[in-house]
C-alpha atoms as one frame of an Amber mdcrd trajectory, in Angstrom:
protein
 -46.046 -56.591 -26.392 -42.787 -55.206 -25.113 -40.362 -57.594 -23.367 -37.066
 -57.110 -21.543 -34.710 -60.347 -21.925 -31.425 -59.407 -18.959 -28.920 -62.531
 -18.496 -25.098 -62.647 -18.213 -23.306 -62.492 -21.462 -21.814 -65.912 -21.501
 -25.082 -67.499 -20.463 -25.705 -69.943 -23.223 -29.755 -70.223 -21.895 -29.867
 -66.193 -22.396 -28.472 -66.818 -26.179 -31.239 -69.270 -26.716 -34.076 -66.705
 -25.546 -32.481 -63.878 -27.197 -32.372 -65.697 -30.594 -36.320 -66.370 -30.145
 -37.218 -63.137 -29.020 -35.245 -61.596 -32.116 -37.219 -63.933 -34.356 -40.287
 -63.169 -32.705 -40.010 -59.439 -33.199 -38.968 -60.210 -37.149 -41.881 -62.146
 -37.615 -44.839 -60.526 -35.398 -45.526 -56.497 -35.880 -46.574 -55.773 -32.142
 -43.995 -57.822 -30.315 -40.550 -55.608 -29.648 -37.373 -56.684 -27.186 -35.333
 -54.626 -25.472 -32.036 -56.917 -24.276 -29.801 -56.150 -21.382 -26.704 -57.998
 -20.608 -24.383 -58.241 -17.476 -20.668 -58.840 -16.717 -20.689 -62.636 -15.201
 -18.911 -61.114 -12.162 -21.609 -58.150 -12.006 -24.886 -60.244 -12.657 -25.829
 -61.390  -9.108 -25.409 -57.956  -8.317 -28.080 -56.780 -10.775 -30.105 -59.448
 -10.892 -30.589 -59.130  -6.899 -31.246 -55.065  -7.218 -33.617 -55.828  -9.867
 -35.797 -57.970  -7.995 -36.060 -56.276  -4.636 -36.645 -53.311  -6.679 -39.825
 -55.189  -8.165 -40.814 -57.289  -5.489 -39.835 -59.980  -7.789 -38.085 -63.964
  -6.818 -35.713 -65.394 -10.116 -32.225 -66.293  -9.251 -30.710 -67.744 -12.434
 -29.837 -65.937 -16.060 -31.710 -64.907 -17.899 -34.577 -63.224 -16.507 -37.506
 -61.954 -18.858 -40.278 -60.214 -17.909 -43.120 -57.717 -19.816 -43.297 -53.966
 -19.238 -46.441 -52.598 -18.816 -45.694 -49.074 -18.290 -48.446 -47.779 -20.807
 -50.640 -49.302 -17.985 -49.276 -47.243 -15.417 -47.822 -50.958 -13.456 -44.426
 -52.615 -13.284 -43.442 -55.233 -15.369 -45.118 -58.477 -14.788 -41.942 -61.265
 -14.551 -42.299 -63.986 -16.799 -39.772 -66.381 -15.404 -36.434 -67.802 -16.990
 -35.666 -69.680 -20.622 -37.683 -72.145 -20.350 -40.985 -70.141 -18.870 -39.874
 -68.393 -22.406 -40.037 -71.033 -24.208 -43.648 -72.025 -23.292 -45.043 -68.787
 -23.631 -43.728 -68.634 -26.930 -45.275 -71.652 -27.812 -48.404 -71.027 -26.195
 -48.986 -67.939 -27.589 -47.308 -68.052 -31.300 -46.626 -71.249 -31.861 -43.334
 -71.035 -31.941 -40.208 -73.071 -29.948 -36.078 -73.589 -30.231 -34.380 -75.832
 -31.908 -31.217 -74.550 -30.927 -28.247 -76.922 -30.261 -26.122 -76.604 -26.950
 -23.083 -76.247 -29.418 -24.670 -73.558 -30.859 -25.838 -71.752 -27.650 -22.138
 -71.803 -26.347 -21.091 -69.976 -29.355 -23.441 -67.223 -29.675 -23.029 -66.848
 -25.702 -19.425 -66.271 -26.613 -20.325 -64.002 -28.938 -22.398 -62.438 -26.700
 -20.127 -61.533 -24.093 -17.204 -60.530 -26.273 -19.965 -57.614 -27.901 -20.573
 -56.709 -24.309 -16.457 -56.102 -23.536 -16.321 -54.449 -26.885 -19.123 -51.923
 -25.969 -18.303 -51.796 -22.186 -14.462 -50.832 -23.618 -16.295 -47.717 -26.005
 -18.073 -46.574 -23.650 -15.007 -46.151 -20.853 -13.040 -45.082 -24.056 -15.846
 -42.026 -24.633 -16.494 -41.848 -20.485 -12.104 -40.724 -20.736 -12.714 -38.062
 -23.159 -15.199 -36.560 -20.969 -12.517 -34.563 -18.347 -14.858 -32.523 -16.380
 -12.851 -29.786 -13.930 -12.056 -30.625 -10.678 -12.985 -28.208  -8.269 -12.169
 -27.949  -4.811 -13.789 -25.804  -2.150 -12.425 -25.564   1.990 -14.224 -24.860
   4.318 -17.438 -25.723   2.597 -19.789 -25.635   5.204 -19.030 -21.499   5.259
 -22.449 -19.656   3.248 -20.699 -18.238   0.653 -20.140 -21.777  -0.315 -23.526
 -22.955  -0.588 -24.210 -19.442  -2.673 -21.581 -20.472  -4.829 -22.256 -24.170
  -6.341 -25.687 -22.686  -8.616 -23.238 -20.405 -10.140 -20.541 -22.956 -10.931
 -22.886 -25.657 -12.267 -24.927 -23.384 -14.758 -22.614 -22.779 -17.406 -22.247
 -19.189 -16.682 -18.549 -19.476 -15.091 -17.097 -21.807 -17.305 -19.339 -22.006
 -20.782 -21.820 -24.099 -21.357 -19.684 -27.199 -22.515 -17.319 -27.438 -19.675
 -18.612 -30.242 -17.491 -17.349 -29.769 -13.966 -16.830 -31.763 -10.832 -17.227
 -30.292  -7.431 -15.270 -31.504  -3.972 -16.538 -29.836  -1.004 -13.926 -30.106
   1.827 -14.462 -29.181   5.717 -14.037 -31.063   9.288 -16.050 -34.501  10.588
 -18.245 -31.304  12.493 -19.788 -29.691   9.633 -20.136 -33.367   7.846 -24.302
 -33.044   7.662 -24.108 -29.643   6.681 -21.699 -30.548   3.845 -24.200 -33.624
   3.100 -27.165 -31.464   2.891 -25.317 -29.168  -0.189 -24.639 -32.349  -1.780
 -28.421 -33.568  -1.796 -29.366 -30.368  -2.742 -27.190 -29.996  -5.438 -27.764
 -33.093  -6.971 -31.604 -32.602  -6.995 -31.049 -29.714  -8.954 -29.512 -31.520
 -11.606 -27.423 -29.314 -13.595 -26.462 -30.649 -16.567 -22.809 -29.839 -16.464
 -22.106 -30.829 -12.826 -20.606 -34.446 -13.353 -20.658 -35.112  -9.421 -20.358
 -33.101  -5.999 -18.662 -34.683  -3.045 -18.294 -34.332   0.405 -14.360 -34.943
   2.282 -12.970 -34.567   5.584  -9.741 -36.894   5.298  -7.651 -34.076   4.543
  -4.964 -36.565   2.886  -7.177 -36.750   0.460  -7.776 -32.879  -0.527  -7.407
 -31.975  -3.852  -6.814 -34.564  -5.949  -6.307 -34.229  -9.363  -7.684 -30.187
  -8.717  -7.861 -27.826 -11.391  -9.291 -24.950  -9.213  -8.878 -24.315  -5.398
 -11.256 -22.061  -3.548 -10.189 -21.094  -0.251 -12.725 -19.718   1.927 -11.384
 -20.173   5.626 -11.525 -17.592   7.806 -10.079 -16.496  11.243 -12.679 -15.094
  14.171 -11.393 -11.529  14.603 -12.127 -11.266  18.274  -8.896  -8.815  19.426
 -10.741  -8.700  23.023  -9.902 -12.944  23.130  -6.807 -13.067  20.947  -3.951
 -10.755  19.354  -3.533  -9.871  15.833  -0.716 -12.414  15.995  -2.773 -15.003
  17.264  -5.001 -14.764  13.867  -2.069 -14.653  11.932  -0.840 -17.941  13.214
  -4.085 -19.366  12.496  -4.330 -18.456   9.270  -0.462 -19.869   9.063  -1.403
 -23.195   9.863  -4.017 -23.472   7.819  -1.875 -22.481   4.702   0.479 -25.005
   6.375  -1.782 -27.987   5.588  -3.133 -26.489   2.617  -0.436 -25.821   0.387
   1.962 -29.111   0.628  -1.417 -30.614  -0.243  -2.025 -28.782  -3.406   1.728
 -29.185  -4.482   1.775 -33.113  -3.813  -2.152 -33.902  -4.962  -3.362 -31.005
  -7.745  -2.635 -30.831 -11.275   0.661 -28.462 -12.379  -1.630 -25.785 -13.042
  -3.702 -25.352 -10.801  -5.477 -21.916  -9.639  -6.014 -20.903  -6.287  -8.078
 -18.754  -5.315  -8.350 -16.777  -1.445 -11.328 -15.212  -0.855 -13.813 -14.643
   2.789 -14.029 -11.972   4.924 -10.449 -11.687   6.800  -6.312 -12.401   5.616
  -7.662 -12.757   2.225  -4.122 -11.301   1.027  -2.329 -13.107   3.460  -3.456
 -16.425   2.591  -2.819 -16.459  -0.997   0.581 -15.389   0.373   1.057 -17.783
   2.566  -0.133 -20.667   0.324   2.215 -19.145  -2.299   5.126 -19.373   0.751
   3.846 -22.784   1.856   3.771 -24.168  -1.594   7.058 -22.750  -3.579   5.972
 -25.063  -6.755   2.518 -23.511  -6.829   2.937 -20.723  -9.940   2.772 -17.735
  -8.036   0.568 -16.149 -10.876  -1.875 -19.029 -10.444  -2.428 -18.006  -6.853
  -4.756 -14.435  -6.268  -7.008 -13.337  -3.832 -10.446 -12.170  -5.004 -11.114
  -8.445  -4.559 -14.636  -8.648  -6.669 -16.627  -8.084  -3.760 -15.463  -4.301
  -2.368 -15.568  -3.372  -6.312 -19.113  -4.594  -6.895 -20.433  -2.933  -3.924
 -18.408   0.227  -4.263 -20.152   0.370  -7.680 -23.832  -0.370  -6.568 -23.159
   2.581  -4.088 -21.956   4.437  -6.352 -24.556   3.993  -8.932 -27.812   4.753
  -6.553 -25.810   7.719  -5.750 -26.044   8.871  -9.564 -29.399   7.470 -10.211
 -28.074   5.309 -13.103 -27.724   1.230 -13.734 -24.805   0.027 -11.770 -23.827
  -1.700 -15.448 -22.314   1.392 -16.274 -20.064   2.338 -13.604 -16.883   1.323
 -14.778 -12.787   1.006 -14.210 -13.418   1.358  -9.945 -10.317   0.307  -8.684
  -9.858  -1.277  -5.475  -5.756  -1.198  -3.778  -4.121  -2.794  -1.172  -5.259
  -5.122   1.740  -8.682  -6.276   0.314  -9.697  -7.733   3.843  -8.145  -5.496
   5.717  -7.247  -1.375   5.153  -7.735  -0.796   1.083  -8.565   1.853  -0.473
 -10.873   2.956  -3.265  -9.860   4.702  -6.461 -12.459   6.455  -7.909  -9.265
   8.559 -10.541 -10.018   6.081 -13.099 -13.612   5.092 -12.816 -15.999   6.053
 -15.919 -19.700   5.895 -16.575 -21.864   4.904 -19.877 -24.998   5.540 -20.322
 -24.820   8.085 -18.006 -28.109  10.398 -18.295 -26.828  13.643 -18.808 -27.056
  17.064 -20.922 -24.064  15.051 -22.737 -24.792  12.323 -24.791 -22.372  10.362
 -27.757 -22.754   6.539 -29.049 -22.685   3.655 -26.810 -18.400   3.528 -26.347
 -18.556   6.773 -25.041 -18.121   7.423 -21.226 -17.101  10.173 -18.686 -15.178
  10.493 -15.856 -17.298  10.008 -12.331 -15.599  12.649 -10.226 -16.944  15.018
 -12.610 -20.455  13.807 -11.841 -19.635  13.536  -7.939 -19.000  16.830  -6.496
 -20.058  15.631  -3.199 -16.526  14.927  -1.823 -17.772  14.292   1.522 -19.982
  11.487   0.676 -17.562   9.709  -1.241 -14.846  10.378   1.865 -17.952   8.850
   4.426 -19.756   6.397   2.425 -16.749   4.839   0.491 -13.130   5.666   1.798
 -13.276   5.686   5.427 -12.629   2.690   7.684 -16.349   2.633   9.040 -17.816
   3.315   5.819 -21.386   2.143   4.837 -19.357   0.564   2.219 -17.308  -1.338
   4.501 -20.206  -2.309   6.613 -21.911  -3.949   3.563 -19.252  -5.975   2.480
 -18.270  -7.121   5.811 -21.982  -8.188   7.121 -23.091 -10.219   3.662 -24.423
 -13.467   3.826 -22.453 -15.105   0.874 -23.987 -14.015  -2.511 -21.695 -11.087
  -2.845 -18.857 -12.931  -1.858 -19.671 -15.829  -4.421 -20.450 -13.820  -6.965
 -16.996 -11.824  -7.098 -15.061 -15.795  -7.060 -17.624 -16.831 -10.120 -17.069
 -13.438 -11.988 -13.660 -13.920 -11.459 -13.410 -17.317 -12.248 -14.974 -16.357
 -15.617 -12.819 -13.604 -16.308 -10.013 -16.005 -16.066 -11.050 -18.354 -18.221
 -12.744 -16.594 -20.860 -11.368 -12.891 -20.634 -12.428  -9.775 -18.519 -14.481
  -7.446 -20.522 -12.363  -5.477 -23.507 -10.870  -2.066 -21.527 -12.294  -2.809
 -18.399 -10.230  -3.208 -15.366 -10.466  -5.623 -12.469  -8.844  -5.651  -8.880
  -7.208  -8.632  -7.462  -4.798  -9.254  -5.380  -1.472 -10.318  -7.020   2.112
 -11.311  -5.906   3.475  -7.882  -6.328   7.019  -7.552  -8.386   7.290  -3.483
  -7.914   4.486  -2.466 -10.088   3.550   1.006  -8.961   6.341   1.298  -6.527
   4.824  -1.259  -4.456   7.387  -3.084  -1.948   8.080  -7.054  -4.167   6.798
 -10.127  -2.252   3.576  -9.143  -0.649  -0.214  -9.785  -1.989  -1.717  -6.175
  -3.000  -5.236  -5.829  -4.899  -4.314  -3.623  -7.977  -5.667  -3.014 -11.315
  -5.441  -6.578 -13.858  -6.708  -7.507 -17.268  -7.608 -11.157 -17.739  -6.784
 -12.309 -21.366  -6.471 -16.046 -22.934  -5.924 -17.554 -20.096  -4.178 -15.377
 -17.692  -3.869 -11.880 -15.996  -1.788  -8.740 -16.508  -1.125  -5.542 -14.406
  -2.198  -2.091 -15.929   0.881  -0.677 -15.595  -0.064   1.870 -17.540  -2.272
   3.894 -15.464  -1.255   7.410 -14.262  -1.104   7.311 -10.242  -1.247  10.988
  -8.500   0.859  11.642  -5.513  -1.704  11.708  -3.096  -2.889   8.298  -4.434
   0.727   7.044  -4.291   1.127   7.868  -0.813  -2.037   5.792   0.250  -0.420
   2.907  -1.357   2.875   3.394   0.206   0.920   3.233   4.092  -1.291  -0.226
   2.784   2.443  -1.694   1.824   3.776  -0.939   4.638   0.479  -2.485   6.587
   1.424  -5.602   4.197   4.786  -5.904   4.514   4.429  -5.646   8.784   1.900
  -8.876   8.339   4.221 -10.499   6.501   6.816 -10.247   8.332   4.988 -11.766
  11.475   3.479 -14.465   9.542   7.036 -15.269   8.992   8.154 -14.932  12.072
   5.441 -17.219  13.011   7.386 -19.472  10.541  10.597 -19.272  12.035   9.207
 -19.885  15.598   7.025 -23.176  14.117   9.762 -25.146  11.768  12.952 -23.393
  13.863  15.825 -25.078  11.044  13.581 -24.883   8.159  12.622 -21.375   7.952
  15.464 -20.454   5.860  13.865 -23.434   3.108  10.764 -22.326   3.562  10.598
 -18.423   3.490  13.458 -18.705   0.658
């Protein structure tokens, strides 16, 4: 026999059937107890969940009832203390003597056990500080793309519990609730929660990561390239006080979607002056990955070994692709050497045409891929680099994001350009150390300049919005 005895902890009649049912299982080799005990101010709570739950009607403490799940039924409710008592004695032979006096103690007793464990439990609960993660404009596909690769371990190991706030407008509120079902019912074991917000005064609490995904609808026929930029202003606007008043000191923010990608980081940077400027980047991930893929089907080899692809300037907007520096491994050729060794692509790419069509012009097939994804490409470059960050970019290897420049390469200071980085322990650095040709230099010097013209009209938009606190805020 396996009972259940549930009453509130100060209940002196629980104490009394407790005691029994201990004895009982002492005594008797089949009979076992499982005991469950309630706040007072939490019981009628409980005990009125329980019982719609069962179809059951008991209104006082305790409540006892048998479980007959080996059976394949519920458990069959045997009643309160005193129905106890009489099955006890009808069955076993057994009754209470207990004293009231004594019953008041040991309910005493009772509840201060159930503080004491209530109080361990928070205490362990504390230690438990899953990341906070915050994701705008939710409802957008990379989004949905993006939550299986958070929750699985691979992003941030496989002890790093994480929490996951999904934030859009009232509009897209059963889209957002339809991620959050979903995600739950996958239950990944290291997503603590996922929630859905639209009260923007509310937005990012306690963050440790923001992902911005918002993007502008390019439609020049409609409205002007200043019109977008304004857009994107405002939204940085709201954003970034946001993250300053409501995230932790730390935080990292990262810009990513299919237009301004620079230009927000840049403006959430401008918005939000506390925000560590080297905690803000825009992701970059995407053109990279792809230009590899291309690149590998090209050369008939895994798209693993393409290397060191570097990708400069406006990531969303005119960038270029720098194939100088890019290496293969395991490159089947006449040439082989151990598993470390590599050679340079544009010695295995003599086709300079296809590389000038298929990767470096404007209308590119390259170009056309990355713009007209769905959302896995997208949310794979923010979860690979989202790991690199936290656990280190492969030894060697280079990665582009896009980075508050401070002159690196001759680059104008103050606008967000996708160069070369290394993530290590924690953070990033620029490899400054790379050889840049002329030709390659003067590329750079045009996407700058392409830069520092959107900058300057994004503050201008500034200026025009918050007329006598432009000079604060641009400063």
């Amino acid at each position: 026999v396996a009972a259940v005895f549930a009453g509130k902890a100060d209940c002196p009649h629980y104490a009394k059937a407790e005691l029994l049912a201990d004895y009982l299982q002492a005594n008797l080799p089949d009979f076992r107890v499982h005991n469950i005990t309630q706040r007072p101010d939490k019981w009628e709570q409980w005990l009125h969940d329980i019982c719609e739950r069962n179809g059951w009607e008991h209104r006082w403490s305790p409540i006892i009832w048998r479980e007959l799940l080996d059976r394949g039924g519920k458990g069959l409710l045997l009643g309160g203390v005193n129905d106890f008592l009489e099955h006890a004695q009808q069955y076993y032979g057994i009754t209470s003597m207990m004293l009231s006096e004594e019953m008041l103690d040991i309910a005493e007793e009772n509840l201060q056990a159930h503080i004491e464990i209530e109080k361990e439990e928070e205490e362990i609960k504390s230690l438990i500080k899953p990341l906070q993660i915050w994701i705008t404009r939710a409802s957008a596909p990379i989004c949905y793309q993006l939550i299986p690769l958070l929750a699985n371990g691979d992003v941030f190991g496989m002890t790093t519990e994480i929490s996951i706030h999904l934030l859009d407008t009232d509009q897209f509120k059963e889209v957002l609730c339809g991620i959050v079902m979903e995600a739950e019912d996958m239950a990944f074991p290291l997503l603590c929660s996922i929630s859905q917000h639209s009260e923007i005064d509310e937005a990012f609490i306690q963050a440790d990561i923001v992902i911005v995904l918002d993007d502008v609808l390019l439609n020049y026929e409609v409205q002007s390239l200043e019109d977008c930029i304004r857009e994107v202003s405002e939204i940085c606007q709201v954003y970034a006080p946001l993250i300053e008043k409501n995230a932790k000191s730390e935080v990292k923010v990262i810009s990513s979607g299919k237009t301004f990608v620079n230009l927000k980081a840049m403006m959430i940077m401008t918005y939000g002056p506390s925000i560590k400027p080297e905690n803000v980047i825009a992701v970059a991930t995407s053109w990279e990955s792809a230009a590899k893929a291309m690149l590998a089907r090209k050369l008939n080899m895994n798209t693993a070994g393409v290397k060191d692809v570097i990708v400069w300037g406006n990531i969303a907007g005119h960038n270029y692709i720098d194939l100088s520096h890019a290496k293969l491994h395991g490159y089947d050729s006449a040439i082989w050497g151990p598993a470390n060794f590599s050679r340079p692509l544009l010695n295995m790419i003599y086709d300079s045409e296809w590389i000038h069509s298929e990767l470096l012009s404007a209308q590119s097939s390259l170009s056309s891929r990355v713009c007209h994804s769905v959302g896995m490409l997208a949310a794979h470059a923010v979860a690979t680099v989202l790991r690199y960050w936290y656990h280190g970019s492969p030894p060697g290897e280079i990665v582009s994001v896009g980075i508050l420049t401070e002159g690196q390469f001759c680059i104008p200071e103050g606008i967000v350009f996708s160069m070369p980085v290394r993530f290590q322990n924690g953070s990033w650095e620029v490899v400054t150390e790379l050889e840049i040709k002329g030709t390659t230099q003067e590329v750079l010097g045009r996407l700058a300049h392409e830069l520092v013209q959107e900058k300057l009209v994004a503050l201008k938009e500034i200026e025009e919005m918050h007329p006598y606190g432009a000079d604060e805020i641009t400063s």
